[in-house]
């Protein structure tokens, strides 16, 4: 640790930071006055996202350590074995919840990237595109980590609901990033 889930969160932080940068490079720029107010909202949102995702890097690492700690519990008696299995299941569920939250918030980074592509400084369109790519990497990485943790859980309603939610979020992220990249390509020629 940190592993793939933490790196996925780091990608989200990078995307948020880039969105904030593009917004700040727009505010005060002559000829872009119509974009100043929307970018004044976008810049702090990007910083908030960056901070949230940086905290998620550590949350994902901590969740992994809780799973490892659960596996280290004694299992010599039937009671210990049952308690260990419950602890492993609970910790693994937590290890799936962290990347699920990361996956969900990756869509906010995509929305920020879209806003900065459309209304940001046109000289920074490539940076907004990289923010979208970071958001997509964040989403895809988080999705993989949700899925691998779900695989270790006892099948049930929560597992199925979480799997479907993760699949839908991933689909939205991939489609959203593709649309943003098409806009970036159009803007940069």
PDB file of N, CA, C and O in Angstrom, residues 5-43:
ATOM      1  N   UNK A   5      -6.097   1.587  -5.792  1.00  0.00           N
ATOM      2  CA  UNK A   5      -7.196   2.443  -5.346  1.00  0.00           C
ATOM      3  C   UNK A   5      -6.700   3.818  -4.939  1.00  0.00           C
ATOM      4  O   UNK A   5      -7.331   4.841  -5.237  1.00  0.00           O
ATOM      5  N   UNK A   6      -5.555   3.844  -4.261  1.00  0.00           N
ATOM      6  CA  UNK A   6      -4.970   5.127  -3.863  1.00  0.00           C
ATOM      7  C   UNK A   6      -4.507   5.909  -5.080  1.00  0.00           C
ATOM      8  O   UNK A   6      -4.672   7.134  -5.150  1.00  0.00           O
ATOM      9  N   UNK A   7      -3.946   5.215  -6.053  1.00  0.00           N
ATOM     10  CA  UNK A   7      -3.489   5.884  -7.269  1.00  0.00           C
ATOM     11  C   UNK A   7      -4.683   6.420  -8.053  1.00  0.00           C
ATOM     12  O   UNK A   7      -4.629   7.518  -8.619  1.00  0.00           O
ATOM     13  N   UNK A   8      -5.784   5.679  -8.060  1.00  0.00           N
ATOM     14  CA  UNK A   8      -6.998   6.174  -8.720  1.00  0.00           C
ATOM     15  C   UNK A   8      -7.445   7.481  -8.072  1.00  0.00           C
ATOM     16  O   UNK A   8      -7.776   8.453  -8.769  1.00  0.00           O
ATOM     17  N   UNK A   9      -7.434   7.523  -6.742  1.00  0.00           N
ATOM     18  CA  UNK A   9      -7.808   8.750  -6.032  1.00  0.00           C
ATOM     19  C   UNK A   9      -6.832   9.877  -6.351  1.00  0.00           C
ATOM     20  O   UNK A   9      -7.243  11.036  -6.518  1.00  0.00           O
ATOM     21  N   UNK A  10      -5.551   9.557  -6.447  1.00  0.00           N
ATOM     22  CA  UNK A  10      -4.558  10.565  -6.794  1.00  0.00           C
ATOM     23  C   UNK A  10      -4.849  11.155  -8.172  1.00  0.00           C
ATOM     24  O   UNK A  10      -4.708  12.366  -8.380  1.00  0.00           O
ATOM     25  N   UNK A  11      -5.268  10.318  -9.100  1.00  0.00           N
ATOM     26  CA  UNK A  11      -5.651  10.821 -10.432  1.00  0.00           C
ATOM     27  C   UNK A  11      -6.801  11.818 -10.315  1.00  0.00           C
ATOM     28  O   UNK A  11      -6.812  12.837 -11.014  1.00  0.00           O
ATOM     29  N   UNK A  12      -7.755  11.539  -9.441  1.00  0.00           N
ATOM     30  CA  UNK A  12      -8.852  12.483  -9.215  1.00  0.00           C
ATOM     31  C   UNK A  12      -8.349  13.802  -8.670  1.00  0.00           C
ATOM     32  O   UNK A  12      -8.805  14.882  -9.080  1.00  0.00           O
ATOM     33  N   UNK A  13      -7.390  13.732  -7.741  1.00  0.00           N
ATOM     34  CA  UNK A  13      -6.808  14.957  -7.179  1.00  0.00           C
ATOM     35  C   UNK A  13      -6.107  15.772  -8.261  1.00  0.00           C
ATOM     36  O   UNK A  13      -6.234  17.002  -8.302  1.00  0.00           O
ATOM     37  N   UNK A  14      -5.373  15.087  -9.134  1.00  0.00           N
ATOM     38  CA  UNK A  14      -4.685  15.781 -10.220  1.00  0.00           C
ATOM     39  C   UNK A  14      -5.680  16.454 -11.160  1.00  0.00           C
ATOM     40  O   UNK A  14      -5.465  17.584 -11.605  1.00  0.00           O
ATOM     41  N   UNK A  15      -6.782  15.762 -11.461  1.00  0.00           N
ATOM     42  CA  UNK A  15      -7.809  16.346 -12.321  1.00  0.00           C
ATOM     43  C   UNK A  15      -8.441  17.574 -11.692  1.00  0.00           C
ATOM     44  O   UNK A  15      -8.652  18.593 -12.364  1.00  0.00           O
ATOM     45  N   UNK A  16      -8.744  17.488 -10.396  1.00  0.00           N
ATOM     46  CA  UNK A  16      -9.309  18.647  -9.700  1.00  0.00           C
ATOM     47  C   UNK A  16      -8.345  19.822  -9.689  1.00  0.00           C
ATOM     48  O   UNK A  16      -8.738  20.973  -9.911  1.00  0.00           O
ATOM     49  N   UNK A  17      -7.057  19.540  -9.440  1.00  0.00           N
ATOM     50  CA  UNK A  17      -6.047  20.595  -9.413  1.00  0.00           C
ATOM     51  C   UNK A  17      -5.913  21.259 -10.784  1.00  0.00           C
ATOM     52  O   UNK A  17      -5.802  22.485 -10.875  1.00  0.00           O
ATOM     53  N   UNK A  18      -5.935  20.449 -11.840  1.00  0.00           N
ATOM     54  CA  UNK A  18      -5.850  21.023 -13.188  1.00  0.00           C
ATOM     55  C   UNK A  18      -7.070  21.878 -13.510  1.00  0.00           C
ATOM     56  O   UNK A  18      -6.942  22.946 -14.125  1.00  0.00           O
ATOM     57  N   UNK A  19      -8.251  21.422 -13.107  1.00  0.00           N
ATOM     58  CA  UNK A  19      -9.459  22.222 -13.330  1.00  0.00           C
ATOM     59  C   UNK A  19      -9.369  23.566 -12.632  1.00  0.00           C
ATOM     60  O   UNK A  19      -9.721  24.608 -13.202  1.00  0.00           O
ATOM     61  N   UNK A  20      -8.877  23.553 -11.389  1.00  0.00           N
ATOM     62  CA  UNK A  20      -8.711  24.802 -10.645  1.00  0.00           C
ATOM     63  C   UNK A  20      -7.699  25.707 -11.340  1.00  0.00           C
ATOM     64  O   UNK A  20      -7.897  26.930 -11.429  1.00  0.00           O
ATOM     65  N   UNK A  21      -6.626  25.117 -11.850  1.00  0.00           N
ATOM     66  CA  UNK A  21      -5.601  25.905 -12.527  1.00  0.00           C
ATOM     67  C   UNK A  21      -6.174  26.599 -13.767  1.00  0.00           C
ATOM     68  O   UNK A  21      -5.968  27.802 -13.971  1.00  0.00           O
ATOM     69  N   UNK A  22      -6.919  25.851 -14.578  1.00  0.00           N
ATOM     70  CA  UNK A  22      -7.502  26.440 -15.783  1.00  0.00           C
ATOM     71  C   UNK A  22      -8.466  27.562 -15.405  1.00  0.00           C
ATOM     72  O   UNK A  22      -8.458  28.637 -16.022  1.00  0.00           O
ATOM     73  N   UNK A  23      -9.270  27.341 -14.376  1.00  0.00           N
ATOM     74  CA  UNK A  23     -10.201  28.382 -13.928  1.00  0.00           C
ATOM     75  C   UNK A  23      -9.434  29.633 -13.510  1.00  0.00           C
ATOM     76  O   UNK A  23      -9.794  30.756 -13.899  1.00  0.00           O
ATOM     77  N   UNK A  24      -8.373  29.449 -12.738  1.00  0.00           N
ATOM     78  CA  UNK A  24      -7.590  30.603 -12.273  1.00  0.00           C
ATOM     79  C   UNK A  24      -6.869  31.308 -13.411  1.00  0.00           C
ATOM     80  O   UNK A  24      -6.660  32.517 -13.343  1.00  0.00           O
ATOM     81  N   UNK A  25      -6.504  30.571 -14.458  1.00  0.00           N
ATOM     82  CA  UNK A  25      -5.869  31.201 -15.614  1.00  0.00           C
ATOM     83  C   UNK A  25      -6.885  31.942 -16.491  1.00  0.00           C
ATOM     84  O   UNK A  25      -6.492  32.657 -17.422  1.00  0.00           O
ATOM     85  N   UNK A  26      -8.150  31.776 -16.198  1.00  0.00           N
ATOM     86  CA  UNK A  26      -9.210  32.445 -16.947  1.00  0.00           C
ATOM     87  C   UNK A  26      -9.631  33.742 -16.264  1.00  0.00           C
ATOM     88  O   UNK A  26      -9.863  34.758 -16.924  1.00  0.00           O
ATOM     89  N   UNK A  27      -9.724  33.687 -14.943  1.00  0.00           N
ATOM     90  CA  UNK A  27     -10.166  34.851 -14.160  1.00  0.00           C
ATOM     91  C   UNK A  27      -9.184  35.999 -14.358  1.00  0.00           C
ATOM     92  O   UNK A  27      -7.978  35.844 -14.197  1.00  0.00           O
ATOM     93  N   UNK A  28      -9.721  37.149 -14.764  1.00  0.00           N
ATOM     94  CA  UNK A  28      -8.903  38.341 -14.976  1.00  0.00           C
ATOM     95  C   UNK A  28      -8.307  38.459 -16.366  1.00  0.00           C
ATOM     96  O   UNK A  28      -7.703  39.478 -16.684  1.00  0.00           O
ATOM     97  N   UNK A  29      -8.483  37.426 -17.181  1.00  0.00           N
ATOM     98  CA  UNK A  29      -7.925  37.442 -18.538  1.00  0.00           C
ATOM     99  C   UNK A  29      -8.803  38.315 -19.430  1.00  0.00           C
ATOM    100  O   UNK A  29     -10.000  38.066 -19.587  1.00  0.00           O
ATOM    101  N   UNK A  30      -8.196  39.343 -20.015  1.00  0.00           N
ATOM    102  CA  UNK A  30      -8.915  40.255 -20.897  1.00  0.00           C
ATOM    103  C   UNK A  30      -9.513  39.480 -22.072  1.00  0.00           C
ATOM    104  O   UNK A  30      -8.863  38.601 -22.650  1.00  0.00           O
ATOM    105  N   UNK A  31     -10.741  39.789 -22.396  1.00  0.00           N
ATOM    106  CA  UNK A  31     -11.437  39.130 -23.489  1.00  0.00           C
ATOM    107  C   UNK A  31     -12.254  37.917 -23.032  1.00  0.00           C
ATOM    108  O   UNK A  31     -13.053  37.398 -23.791  1.00  0.00           O
ATOM    109  N   UNK A  32     -12.044  37.481 -21.794  1.00  0.00           N
ATOM    110  CA  UNK A  32     -12.783  36.331 -21.264  1.00  0.00           C
ATOM    111  C   UNK A  32     -13.689  36.729 -20.098  1.00  0.00           C
ATOM    112  O   UNK A  32     -14.060  35.891 -19.278  1.00  0.00           O
ATOM    113  N   UNK A  33     -14.074  37.994 -20.053  1.00  0.00           N
ATOM    114  CA  UNK A  33     -14.857  38.526 -18.932  1.00  0.00           C
ATOM    115  C   UNK A  33     -16.138  37.734 -18.672  1.00  0.00           C
ATOM    116  O   UNK A  33     -16.527  37.548 -17.510  1.00  0.00           O
ATOM    117  N   UNK A  34     -16.767  37.235 -19.720  1.00  0.00           N
ATOM    118  CA  UNK A  34     -18.016  36.477 -19.552  1.00  0.00           C
ATOM    119  C   UNK A  34     -17.782  35.170 -18.796  1.00  0.00           C
ATOM    120  O   UNK A  34     -18.721  34.609 -18.226  1.00  0.00           O
ATOM    121  N   UNK A  35     -16.562  34.708 -18.768  1.00  0.00           N
ATOM    122  CA  UNK A  35     -16.240  33.451 -18.089  1.00  0.00           C
ATOM    123  C   UNK A  35     -15.728  33.639 -16.666  1.00  0.00           C
ATOM    124  O   UNK A  35     -15.567  32.662 -15.938  1.00  0.00           O
ATOM    125  N   UNK A  36     -15.459  34.869 -16.277  1.00  0.00           N
ATOM    126  CA  UNK A  36     -14.860  35.085 -14.963  1.00  0.00           C
ATOM    127  C   UNK A  36     -15.728  34.540 -13.828  1.00  0.00           C
ATOM    128  O   UNK A  36     -15.223  33.845 -12.942  1.00  0.00           O
ATOM    129  N   UNK A  37     -17.020  34.865 -13.831  1.00  0.00           N
ATOM    130  CA  UNK A  37     -17.879  34.415 -12.721  1.00  0.00           C
ATOM    131  C   UNK A  37     -17.995  32.888 -12.659  1.00  0.00           C
ATOM    132  O   UNK A  37     -17.833  32.308 -11.580  1.00  0.00           O
ATOM    133  N   UNK A  38     -18.272  32.207 -13.789  1.00  0.00           N
ATOM    134  CA  UNK A  38     -18.311  30.743 -13.698  1.00  0.00           C
ATOM    135  C   UNK A  38     -16.975  30.138 -13.245  1.00  0.00           C
ATOM    136  O   UNK A  38     -16.948  29.160 -12.497  1.00  0.00           O
ATOM    137  N   UNK A  39     -15.873  30.757 -13.662  1.00  0.00           N
ATOM    138  CA  UNK A  39     -14.569  30.228 -13.269  1.00  0.00           C
ATOM    139  C   UNK A  39     -14.247  30.553 -11.809  1.00  0.00           C
ATOM    140  O   UNK A  39     -13.513  29.814 -11.156  1.00  0.00           O
ATOM    141  N   UNK A  40     -14.837  31.647 -11.290  1.00  0.00           N
ATOM    142  CA  UNK A  40     -14.690  31.937  -9.858  1.00  0.00           C
ATOM    143  C   UNK A  40     -15.365  30.858  -9.008  1.00  0.00           C
ATOM    144  O   UNK A  40     -14.977  30.626  -7.878  1.00  0.00           O
ATOM    145  N   UNK A  41     -16.381  30.222  -9.548  1.00  0.00           N
ATOM    146  CA  UNK A  41     -17.015  29.092  -8.863  1.00  0.00           C
ATOM    147  C   UNK A  41     -16.227  27.810  -9.100  1.00  0.00           C
ATOM    148  O   UNK A  41     -16.135  26.958  -8.207  1.00  0.00           O
ATOM    149  N   UNK A  42     -15.677  27.665 -10.285  1.00  0.00           N
ATOM    150  CA  UNK A  42     -14.959  26.440 -10.634  1.00  0.00           C
ATOM    151  C   UNK A  42     -13.638  26.301  -9.879  1.00  0.00           C
ATOM    152  O   UNK A  42     -13.270  25.189  -9.470  1.00  0.00           O
ATOM    153  N   UNK A  43     -12.917  27.391  -9.690  1.00  0.00           N
ATOM    154  CA  UNK A  43     -11.591  27.316  -9.070  1.00  0.00           C
ATOM    155  C   UNK A  43     -11.642  26.724  -7.657  1.00  0.00           C
ATOM    156  O   UNK A  43     -10.915  25.765  -7.377  1.00  0.00           O
TER     157      UNK A  43
END
